[in-house]
């Protein structure tokens, strides 16, 4: 029986969870707020006689940023494996804060022509670069501090704070849309949440500077097991785990961006609900999702990562169409019910993904291996999701049709995890070996 590390006290774990959660909140508030102003960005940076074209252009820029995620994941994940998990997290918070604040001072298309959308694209790519290292870096940092039997519960902090940050973004957008005239909103109001990134970044950096390095990385350094070329070594040794990570990360990432970004624009642009109502319903649904995340973590600690992830993927595949049928009704209570139906499956998938990113990979190449698989899944499948869903909604004429993309991705992910996902619960995070793929019994059953 492997005992818990006595150096990791309960107080230190709480500090790590709090600091990770606050920093993660700041990162995802900055990243998500763009989605809530997608319509505004469409009007100011991609003007067109057809509002749908402007919105699609704005969402395309949202998706393009995801193609920088693998690059950011490669670089920042490598930093985490070579220099430490804390160094990687400090880098992400600075990059995200600076690029977001700069978006807040951009000129519009009317002022500088094509230069405006070009600069917006560059800064969105910088955000994507930073976000490419944040989710996997936060997962490794937090779970390498967490107690063995409660990693799912601790990991839920990352999923929940990302959702709460998105709720905060929706509330800010709702307040600005409610309090300001359209002219004021389009002139200066939209800039406020982006400018707020500067002080938020300083707070996040201060918090992360006060945290010690994880005991897992301290052991790697003391035992001289730090990998000098983690990208090369990790890609070669962890290829199967990276491929598996691509599939479950695709389901998780696509589901989160449907929930966090697409739904609010879908309700206002496709269903025809008032913008403020759409923001309120989306925010309420995300808050419920955040409350479901700790429960999903507890379930994964009790029953294992594999069954909870399989059930979540199956839920998306089977229930996405019914959820969108409810949302397409335009009735407030039914719309909220549809978002909740979607959120249940998403919570199961998201929290287990956070934990699997850490437990599935060896200690020395954990940052690089998990970042490669996770960010490729989000770049190829998840990031373009809002754009693809909006295009489907516009082309089909049948309001629930955006569900087809989520259903197809979830079905593919379901069969992959059902056949090949190993159980990782209870794994020693200091281990240098992979969890054998296809092993279905719980790794920690004997603990």
Short mmCIF file of C-alpha atoms in Angstrom, two decimals:
data_model
loop_
_atom_site.label_atom_id
_atom_site.label_comp_id
_atom_site.label_asym_id
_atom_site.label_seq_id
_atom_site.Cartn_x
_atom_site.Cartn_y
_atom_site.Cartn_z
CA UNK A 1 0.00 0.00 0.00
CA UNK A 2 1.35 3.40 -1.03
CA UNK A 3 0.84 6.06 1.63
CA UNK A 4 0.01 9.70 1.10
CA UNK A 5 2.86 12.21 1.08
CA UNK A 6 3.00 13.68 4.62
CA UNK A 7 4.62 16.83 3.22
CA UNK A 8 1.38 17.71 1.49
CA UNK A 9 -0.75 19.03 4.36
CA UNK A 10 -4.43 19.76 4.26
CA UNK A 11 -3.69 23.47 4.49
CA UNK A 12 -1.35 23.31 1.50
CA UNK A 13 -3.94 21.39 -0.49
CA UNK A 14 -6.56 24.01 0.26
CA UNK A 15 -4.14 26.77 -0.76
CA UNK A 16 -3.33 24.95 -3.99
CA UNK A 17 -7.02 24.45 -4.76
CA UNK A 18 -7.87 28.07 -3.95
CA UNK A 19 -4.96 29.50 -5.93
CA UNK A 20 -5.58 27.22 -8.90
CA UNK A 21 -9.27 28.05 -8.86
CA UNK A 22 -8.72 31.82 -8.69
CA UNK A 23 -6.09 31.77 -11.41
CA UNK A 24 -8.19 29.49 -13.57
CA UNK A 25 -11.18 31.79 -13.06
CA UNK A 26 -9.16 34.74 -14.30
CA UNK A 27 -7.90 32.84 -17.34
CA UNK A 28 -11.32 31.63 -18.43
CA UNK A 29 -13.12 34.88 -17.70
CA UNK A 30 -10.71 36.56 -20.10
CA UNK A 31 -11.03 33.83 -22.70
CA UNK A 32 -14.80 33.36 -22.51
CA UNK A 33 -15.88 36.99 -22.46
CA UNK A 34 -15.12 37.19 -26.18
CA UNK A 35 -17.89 34.69 -26.83
CA UNK A 36 -20.49 36.79 -25.04
CA UNK A 37 -19.59 39.78 -27.19
CA UNK A 38 -19.36 37.78 -30.42
CA UNK A 39 -22.28 39.69 -31.94
CA UNK A 40 -20.70 43.02 -30.98
CA UNK A 41 -17.34 41.98 -32.41
CA UNK A 42 -19.12 40.92 -35.59
CA UNK A 43 -20.61 44.39 -36.00
CA UNK A 44 -17.47 46.35 -35.10
CA UNK A 45 -14.72 44.27 -36.68
CA UNK A 46 -16.50 42.34 -39.46
CA UNK A 47 -19.26 44.64 -40.72
CA UNK A 48 -21.63 43.14 -43.30
CA UNK A 49 -25.12 43.74 -44.63
CA UNK A 50 -26.03 40.27 -43.33
CA UNK A 51 -25.75 40.05 -39.49
CA UNK A 52 -25.35 36.26 -39.74
CA UNK A 53 -22.19 36.72 -41.82
CA UNK A 54 -20.75 39.12 -39.26
CA UNK A 55 -21.49 36.68 -36.44
CA UNK A 56 -19.94 33.77 -38.34
CA UNK A 57 -16.81 35.85 -39.00
CA UNK A 58 -16.56 36.69 -35.30
CA UNK A 59 -17.00 33.04 -34.33
CA UNK A 60 -14.43 32.03 -36.94
CA UNK A 61 -11.87 34.21 -35.14
CA UNK A 62 -12.93 32.49 -31.91
CA UNK A 63 -12.21 29.13 -33.56
CA UNK A 64 -8.93 30.19 -35.20
CA UNK A 65 -7.48 30.92 -31.76
CA UNK A 66 -7.81 27.23 -30.99
CA UNK A 67 -5.28 26.38 -33.66
CA UNK A 68 -2.73 28.17 -31.47
CA UNK A 69 -3.65 25.98 -28.52
CA UNK A 70 -1.45 23.04 -29.59
CA UNK A 71 1.49 25.42 -30.08
CA UNK A 72 0.91 26.89 -26.63
CA UNK A 73 0.45 23.42 -25.21
CA UNK A 74 3.71 22.20 -26.72
CA UNK A 75 5.69 25.16 -25.39
CA UNK A 76 4.06 25.65 -22.00
CA UNK A 77 3.67 21.92 -21.36
CA UNK A 78 7.40 21.53 -22.02
CA UNK A 79 8.10 24.39 -19.60
CA UNK A 80 6.05 22.57 -16.96
CA UNK A 81 8.05 19.36 -17.43
CA UNK A 82 11.47 21.07 -17.53
CA UNK A 83 11.11 24.07 -15.22
CA UNK A 84 8.21 23.11 -12.97
CA UNK A 85 4.42 23.19 -12.89
CA UNK A 86 4.36 26.56 -11.12
CA UNK A 87 6.55 28.23 -13.76
CA UNK A 88 4.13 27.13 -16.47
CA UNK A 89 1.13 28.56 -14.63
CA UNK A 90 2.83 31.92 -14.07
CA UNK A 91 3.58 32.12 -17.79
CA UNK A 92 -0.04 31.45 -18.77
CA UNK A 93 -1.52 34.06 -16.44
CA UNK A 94 0.79 36.81 -17.75
CA UNK A 95 0.18 35.98 -21.41
CA UNK A 96 -3.59 35.77 -21.05
CA UNK A 97 -3.84 38.98 -19.06
CA UNK A 98 -1.72 41.02 -21.46
CA UNK A 99 -3.39 39.81 -24.66
CA UNK A 100 -6.90 40.29 -23.24
CA UNK A 101 -6.19 43.80 -21.99
CA UNK A 102 -4.83 44.75 -25.41
CA UNK A 103 -8.08 43.61 -27.06
CA UNK A 104 -9.77 46.25 -24.92
CA UNK A 105 -7.85 49.06 -26.62
CA UNK A 106 -8.12 47.86 -30.23
CA UNK A 107 -9.40 50.22 -32.92
CA UNK A 108 -12.50 49.08 -34.85
CA UNK A 109 -12.93 48.40 -38.55
CA UNK A 110 -14.47 51.83 -39.04
CA UNK A 111 -11.33 53.45 -37.61
CA UNK A 112 -8.53 51.45 -39.25
CA UNK A 113 -10.11 49.13 -41.80
CA UNK A 114 -8.61 45.66 -42.19
CA UNK A 115 -5.94 46.36 -39.59
CA UNK A 116 -8.58 46.05 -36.84
CA UNK A 117 -9.65 42.43 -37.52
CA UNK A 118 -6.01 41.51 -38.20
CA UNK A 119 -4.93 42.78 -34.77
CA UNK A 120 -7.91 41.06 -33.16
CA UNK A 121 -6.88 37.79 -34.79
CA UNK A 122 -3.30 38.13 -33.49
CA UNK A 123 -4.44 38.80 -29.92
CA UNK A 124 -6.95 35.95 -30.04
CA UNK A 125 -4.10 33.69 -31.11
CA UNK A 126 -2.09 34.91 -28.10
CA UNK A 127 -5.05 34.02 -25.90
CA UNK A 128 -5.20 30.59 -27.51
CA UNK A 129 -1.46 30.10 -26.94
CA UNK A 130 -1.91 30.86 -23.24
CA UNK A 131 -5.04 28.76 -22.86
CA UNK A 132 -3.17 25.85 -24.45
CA UNK A 133 -1.07 25.53 -21.32
CA UNK A 134 -3.57 26.59 -18.66
CA UNK A 135 -6.02 23.68 -18.46
CA UNK A 136 -3.44 20.88 -18.48
CA UNK A 137 -1.00 22.88 -16.35
CA UNK A 138 -3.67 23.59 -13.74
CA UNK A 139 -4.69 19.93 -13.73
CA UNK A 140 -1.16 18.71 -13.09
CA UNK A 141 -0.44 21.35 -10.45
CA UNK A 142 -3.62 20.81 -8.47
CA UNK A 143 -3.80 17.02 -8.63
CA UNK A 144 -0.14 16.54 -7.77
CA UNK A 145 -1.07 18.23 -4.48
CA UNK A 146 -4.39 16.38 -4.02
CA UNK A 147 -4.97 13.30 -1.83
CA UNK A 148 -5.07 10.05 -3.81
CA UNK A 149 -8.67 9.15 -3.01
CA UNK A 150 -10.12 12.64 -3.69
CA UNK A 151 -8.50 13.68 -6.96
CA UNK A 152 -11.85 13.74 -8.72
CA UNK A 153 -13.30 16.10 -6.13
CA UNK A 154 -10.25 18.37 -6.22
CA UNK A 155 -10.15 18.25 -10.02
CA UNK A 156 -13.73 19.50 -10.17
CA UNK A 157 -12.37 22.89 -9.04
CA UNK A 158 -10.92 23.42 -12.52
CA UNK A 159 -14.12 22.55 -14.38
CA UNK A 160 -16.31 24.48 -11.95
CA UNK A 161 -14.21 27.66 -11.91
CA UNK A 162 -14.07 27.70 -15.71
CA UNK A 163 -17.88 27.64 -15.71
CA UNK A 164 -18.16 30.24 -12.94
CA UNK A 165 -15.79 32.48 -14.87
CA UNK A 166 -18.04 32.12 -17.89
CA UNK A 167 -21.05 32.96 -15.71
CA UNK A 168 -19.21 36.07 -14.52
CA UNK A 169 -18.56 36.97 -18.14
CA UNK A 170 -22.24 36.50 -18.95
CA UNK A 171 -23.27 38.67 -15.99
CA UNK A 172 -20.91 41.43 -17.07
CA UNK A 173 -22.27 41.18 -20.62
CA UNK A 174 -25.84 41.17 -19.30
CA UNK A 175 -25.18 44.23 -17.12
CA UNK A 176 -23.56 46.15 -19.96
CA UNK A 177 -26.33 45.22 -22.39
CA UNK A 178 -28.96 46.26 -19.83
CA UNK A 179 -27.42 49.49 -18.55
CA UNK A 180 -25.89 50.96 -21.69
CA UNK A 181 -27.48 52.12 -24.89
CA UNK A 182 -26.47 50.25 -28.06
CA UNK A 183 -24.40 53.26 -29.08
CA UNK A 184 -22.52 53.40 -25.77
CA UNK A 185 -22.00 49.62 -25.77
CA UNK A 186 -20.53 49.64 -29.26
CA UNK A 187 -18.41 52.73 -28.58
CA UNK A 188 -16.74 51.94 -25.25
CA UNK A 189 -18.84 49.59 -23.12
CA UNK A 190 -17.61 46.37 -24.71
CA UNK A 191 -14.02 47.32 -23.83
CA UNK A 192 -14.51 47.29 -20.05
CA UNK A 193 -14.36 43.52 -19.34
CA UNK A 194 -11.23 43.21 -21.48
CA UNK A 195 -9.47 46.08 -19.73
CA UNK A 196 -10.28 44.42 -16.40
CA UNK A 197 -7.86 41.65 -17.38
CA UNK A 198 -4.83 43.74 -16.39
CA UNK A 199 -5.55 43.91 -12.62
CA UNK A 200 -6.91 40.36 -12.68
CA UNK A 201 -3.64 39.13 -14.19
CA UNK A 202 -1.62 40.84 -11.47
CA UNK A 203 -3.77 39.23 -8.79
CA UNK A 204 -3.44 35.81 -10.42
CA UNK A 205 0.33 36.18 -10.74
CA UNK A 206 0.69 37.21 -7.09
CA UNK A 207 -1.34 34.22 -5.91
CA UNK A 208 0.62 31.73 -7.99
CA UNK A 209 3.98 33.18 -6.95
CA UNK A 210 3.15 32.37 -3.32
CA UNK A 211 2.61 28.66 -3.97
CA UNK A 212 5.36 26.03 -3.62
CA UNK A 213 6.23 23.62 -6.41
CA UNK A 214 4.35 20.29 -6.45
CA UNK A 215 5.89 17.42 -4.47
CA UNK A 216 5.91 15.27 -7.61
CA UNK A 217 8.10 17.70 -9.53
CA UNK A 218 10.30 18.29 -6.47
CA UNK A 219 10.94 14.52 -6.40
CA UNK A 220 11.72 14.50 -10.13
CA UNK A 221 14.26 17.26 -9.64
CA UNK A 222 15.86 15.72 -6.54
CA UNK A 223 16.14 12.32 -8.20
CA UNK A 224 17.46 13.91 -11.40
CA UNK A 225 14.59 12.45 -13.40
CA UNK A 226 13.54 15.72 -15.06
CA UNK A 227 13.20 15.04 -18.77
CA UNK A 228 15.38 17.30 -20.93
CA UNK A 229 13.33 16.83 -24.11
CA UNK A 230 9.82 16.06 -22.85
CA UNK A 231 8.08 16.81 -26.17
CA UNK A 232 10.17 14.30 -28.11
CA UNK A 233 10.23 11.68 -25.37
CA UNK A 234 6.58 12.12 -24.48
CA UNK A 235 5.38 11.90 -28.07
CA UNK A 236 7.38 8.73 -28.64
CA UNK A 237 6.56 6.95 -25.39
CA UNK A 238 3.00 8.17 -24.81
CA UNK A 239 1.61 8.04 -28.35
CA UNK A 240 -1.31 5.76 -27.46
CA UNK A 241 -2.25 7.82 -24.41
CA UNK A 242 -2.06 11.02 -26.47
CA UNK A 243 -4.39 9.51 -29.10
CA UNK A 244 -6.84 8.42 -26.42
CA UNK A 245 -6.65 11.87 -24.81
CA UNK A 246 -7.50 13.44 -28.19
CA UNK A 247 -10.86 11.66 -28.23
CA UNK A 248 -12.10 12.30 -24.70
CA UNK A 249 -10.73 15.87 -24.80
CA UNK A 250 -12.63 16.48 -28.06
CA UNK A 251 -15.91 15.53 -26.39
CA UNK A 252 -15.12 17.61 -23.31
CA UNK A 253 -13.91 20.67 -25.22
CA UNK A 254 -16.74 20.69 -27.74
CA UNK A 255 -19.33 20.27 -25.00
CA UNK A 256 -17.88 23.08 -22.92
CA UNK A 257 -17.80 25.54 -25.81
CA UNK A 258 -21.30 24.63 -26.88
CA UNK A 259 -22.39 25.36 -23.33
CA UNK A 260 -20.21 28.38 -22.66
CA UNK A 261 -20.17 30.17 -26.01
CA UNK A 262 -22.54 28.82 -28.62
CA UNK A 263 -25.75 28.51 -26.62
CA UNK A 264 -26.09 32.21 -25.79
CA UNK A 265 -25.64 33.24 -29.43
CA UNK A 266 -27.88 30.40 -30.59
CA UNK A 267 -30.71 31.57 -28.34
CA UNK A 268 -30.45 35.18 -29.47
CA UNK A 269 -29.61 34.77 -33.16
CA UNK A 270 -31.35 31.50 -34.16
CA UNK A 271 -34.17 31.06 -31.63
CA UNK A 272 -34.87 34.80 -31.57
CA UNK A 273 -34.90 35.38 -27.82
CA UNK A 274 -33.93 38.83 -26.46
CA UNK A 275 -30.20 39.15 -25.88
CA UNK A 276 -30.57 39.86 -22.17
CA UNK A 277 -32.85 36.83 -21.73
CA UNK A 278 -30.39 34.64 -23.60
CA UNK A 279 -27.52 35.81 -21.39
CA UNK A 280 -29.54 35.25 -18.20
CA UNK A 281 -30.61 31.72 -19.17
CA UNK A 282 -27.13 30.76 -20.34
CA UNK A 283 -25.60 32.10 -17.11
CA UNK A 284 -28.13 30.22 -14.96
CA UNK A 285 -27.41 27.00 -16.84
CA UNK A 286 -23.67 27.42 -16.41
CA UNK A 287 -24.07 28.02 -12.68
CA UNK A 288 -26.03 24.78 -12.37
CA UNK A 289 -23.28 23.03 -14.34
CA UNK A 290 -20.67 24.41 -11.94
CA UNK A 291 -22.64 22.99 -9.01
CA UNK A 292 -22.80 19.59 -10.73
CA UNK A 293 -19.01 19.39 -11.17
CA UNK A 294 -18.12 18.51 -7.53
CA UNK A 295 -20.77 15.76 -7.61
CA UNK A 296 -19.22 14.38 -10.79
CA UNK A 297 -15.82 14.42 -9.08
CA UNK A 298 -17.17 12.53 -6.07
CA UNK A 299 -18.74 9.93 -8.37
CA UNK A 300 -15.43 9.44 -10.19
CA UNK A 301 -13.63 8.96 -6.87
CA UNK A 302 -16.22 6.40 -5.83
CA UNK A 303 -16.73 4.47 -9.07
CA UNK A 304 -13.67 5.31 -11.17
CA UNK A 305 -12.86 7.65 -14.05
CA UNK A 306 -13.70 5.18 -16.79
CA UNK A 307 -17.40 4.45 -16.06
CA UNK A 308 -18.19 8.10 -15.31
CA UNK A 309 -16.56 9.28 -18.54
CA UNK A 310 -18.29 6.56 -20.57
CA UNK A 311 -21.70 7.53 -19.14
CA UNK A 312 -21.05 11.22 -19.82
CA UNK A 313 -20.07 10.56 -23.44
CA UNK A 314 -23.11 8.34 -23.94
CA UNK A 315 -25.30 11.05 -22.40
CA UNK A 316 -24.09 13.62 -24.91
CA UNK A 317 -24.62 11.21 -27.80
CA UNK A 318 -28.17 10.30 -26.74
CA UNK A 319 -29.47 13.48 -25.13
CA UNK A 320 -28.00 16.33 -27.17
CA UNK A 321 -30.88 16.37 -29.68
CA UNK A 322 -33.56 16.36 -26.97
CA UNK A 323 -31.66 19.15 -25.16
CA UNK A 324 -31.58 21.30 -28.29
CA UNK A 325 -35.24 20.60 -29.00
CA UNK A 326 -36.01 22.04 -25.57
CA UNK A 327 -33.75 25.03 -26.16
CA UNK A 328 -35.25 25.71 -29.58
CA UNK A 329 -38.73 26.08 -28.04
CA UNK A 330 -37.99 29.65 -26.97
CA UNK A 331 -39.76 29.06 -23.64
CA UNK A 332 -37.60 30.17 -20.71
CA UNK A 333 -38.24 27.16 -18.43
CA UNK A 334 -37.81 24.67 -21.30
CA UNK A 335 -34.64 26.39 -22.48
CA UNK A 336 -33.17 26.17 -18.98
CA UNK A 337 -34.20 22.50 -18.73
CA UNK A 338 -32.44 21.83 -22.03
CA UNK A 339 -29.25 23.47 -20.79
CA UNK A 340 -29.40 21.44 -17.57
CA UNK A 341 -29.86 18.17 -19.51
CA UNK A 342 -26.77 19.06 -21.52
CA UNK A 343 -24.89 20.11 -18.36
CA UNK A 344 -25.30 16.78 -16.58
CA UNK A 345 -23.44 14.90 -19.30
CA UNK A 346 -20.88 17.68 -19.64
CA UNK A 347 -20.04 17.66 -15.92
CA UNK A 348 -19.34 13.90 -16.02
CA UNK A 349 -17.09 14.25 -19.06
CA UNK A 350 -15.32 17.43 -17.98
CA UNK A 351 -14.27 16.47 -14.45
CA UNK A 352 -13.02 13.02 -15.49
CA UNK A 353 -11.06 14.64 -18.33
CA UNK A 354 -9.28 16.91 -15.84
CA UNK A 355 -8.20 13.94 -13.74
CA UNK A 356 -7.31 11.70 -16.68
CA UNK A 357 -4.98 14.37 -18.07
CA UNK A 358 -2.86 13.90 -14.95
CA UNK A 359 -3.32 10.21 -14.12
CA UNK A 360 -2.91 8.86 -17.65
CA UNK A 361 0.63 10.21 -18.22
CA UNK A 362 4.00 9.52 -16.56
CA UNK A 363 5.35 12.16 -14.18
CA UNK A 364 8.34 13.26 -16.28
CA UNK A 365 6.34 13.94 -19.48
CA UNK A 366 2.92 14.70 -17.96
CA UNK A 367 2.78 18.35 -18.97
CA UNK A 368 3.84 17.76 -22.56
CA UNK A 369 1.89 14.56 -23.21
CA UNK A 370 -1.40 15.79 -21.81
CA UNK A 371 -1.05 19.18 -23.52
CA UNK A 372 -0.50 17.58 -26.93
CA UNK A 373 -3.54 15.29 -26.79
CA UNK A 374 -5.85 17.76 -25.08
CA UNK A 375 -5.07 20.76 -27.27
CA UNK A 376 -5.13 18.86 -30.55
CA UNK A 377 -8.62 17.68 -29.59
CA UNK A 378 -9.74 21.23 -28.88
CA UNK A 379 -8.05 22.70 -31.95
CA UNK A 380 -9.43 20.19 -34.42
CA UNK A 381 -12.82 19.40 -32.87
CA UNK A 382 -13.72 21.68 -29.95
CA UNK A 383 -12.55 25.12 -31.04
CA UNK A 384 -14.37 25.19 -34.39
CA UNK A 385 -17.51 23.91 -32.63
CA UNK A 386 -19.34 27.25 -32.22
CA UNK A 387 -18.60 28.15 -35.84
CA UNK A 388 -19.69 24.74 -37.16
CA UNK A 389 -22.84 24.76 -35.00
CA UNK A 390 -23.75 28.31 -36.14
CA UNK A 391 -23.21 27.32 -39.77
CA UNK A 392 -25.43 24.25 -39.35
CA UNK A 393 -28.13 26.35 -37.70
CA UNK A 394 -28.04 28.88 -40.53
CA UNK A 395 -28.01 26.32 -43.35
CA UNK A 396 -30.51 23.75 -42.14
CA UNK A 397 -33.46 25.90 -41.10
CA UNK A 398 -34.23 23.27 -38.42
CA UNK A 399 -33.41 24.76 -35.05
CA UNK A 400 -32.24 21.59 -33.20
CA UNK A 401 -29.79 20.66 -35.99
CA UNK A 402 -26.63 22.08 -34.29
CA UNK A 403 -26.92 19.05 -32.02
CA UNK A 404 -25.79 16.79 -34.85
CA UNK A 405 -22.13 17.82 -34.57
CA UNK A 406 -22.03 17.27 -30.80
CA UNK A 407 -23.87 13.95 -31.17
CA UNK A 408 -21.42 12.64 -33.79
CA UNK A 409 -18.32 13.65 -31.81
CA UNK A 410 -19.72 12.22 -28.56
CA UNK A 411 -20.66 8.94 -30.24
CA UNK A 412 -17.12 8.54 -31.60
CA UNK A 413 -15.63 9.41 -28.22
CA UNK A 414 -17.98 6.98 -26.47
CA UNK A 415 -16.80 3.98 -28.50
CA UNK A 416 -13.13 4.89 -28.10
CA UNK A 417 -13.27 5.28 -24.31
CA UNK A 418 -15.50 2.21 -23.97
CA UNK A 419 -12.98 0.04 -25.80
CA UNK A 420 -9.61 1.50 -24.77
CA UNK A 421 -9.80 3.83 -21.77
CA UNK A 422 -8.00 2.26 -18.78
CA UNK A 423 -8.99 2.88 -15.19
CA UNK A 424 -6.52 5.28 -13.60
CA UNK A 425 -8.06 5.98 -10.19
CA UNK A 426 -5.56 5.51 -7.37
CA UNK A 427 -2.49 5.65 -9.59
CA UNK A 428 0.82 6.79 -8.03
CA UNK A 429 1.46 10.13 -9.76
CA UNK A 430 5.22 9.75 -9.29
CA UNK A 431 5.27 6.70 -11.55
CA UNK A 432 7.25 6.78 -14.79
CA UNK A 433 5.22 4.12 -16.57
CA UNK A 434 2.00 4.43 -18.57
CA UNK A 435 -1.27 2.91 -17.39
CA UNK A 436 -1.75 -0.09 -19.74
CA UNK A 437 -4.45 0.73 -22.29
CA UNK A 438 -7.46 -1.53 -22.15
CA UNK A 439 -7.10 -2.41 -18.45
CA UNK A 440 -10.61 -2.03 -17.07
CA UNK A 441 -10.17 -2.92 -13.42
CA UNK A 442 -9.57 -0.05 -11.04
CA UNK A 443 -5.87 0.67 -10.59
CA UNK A 444 -6.49 1.57 -6.99
CA UNK A 445 -8.80 -1.29 -6.05
CA UNK A 446 -6.19 -2.82 -3.77
CA UNK A 447 -5.34 0.44 -2.01
#
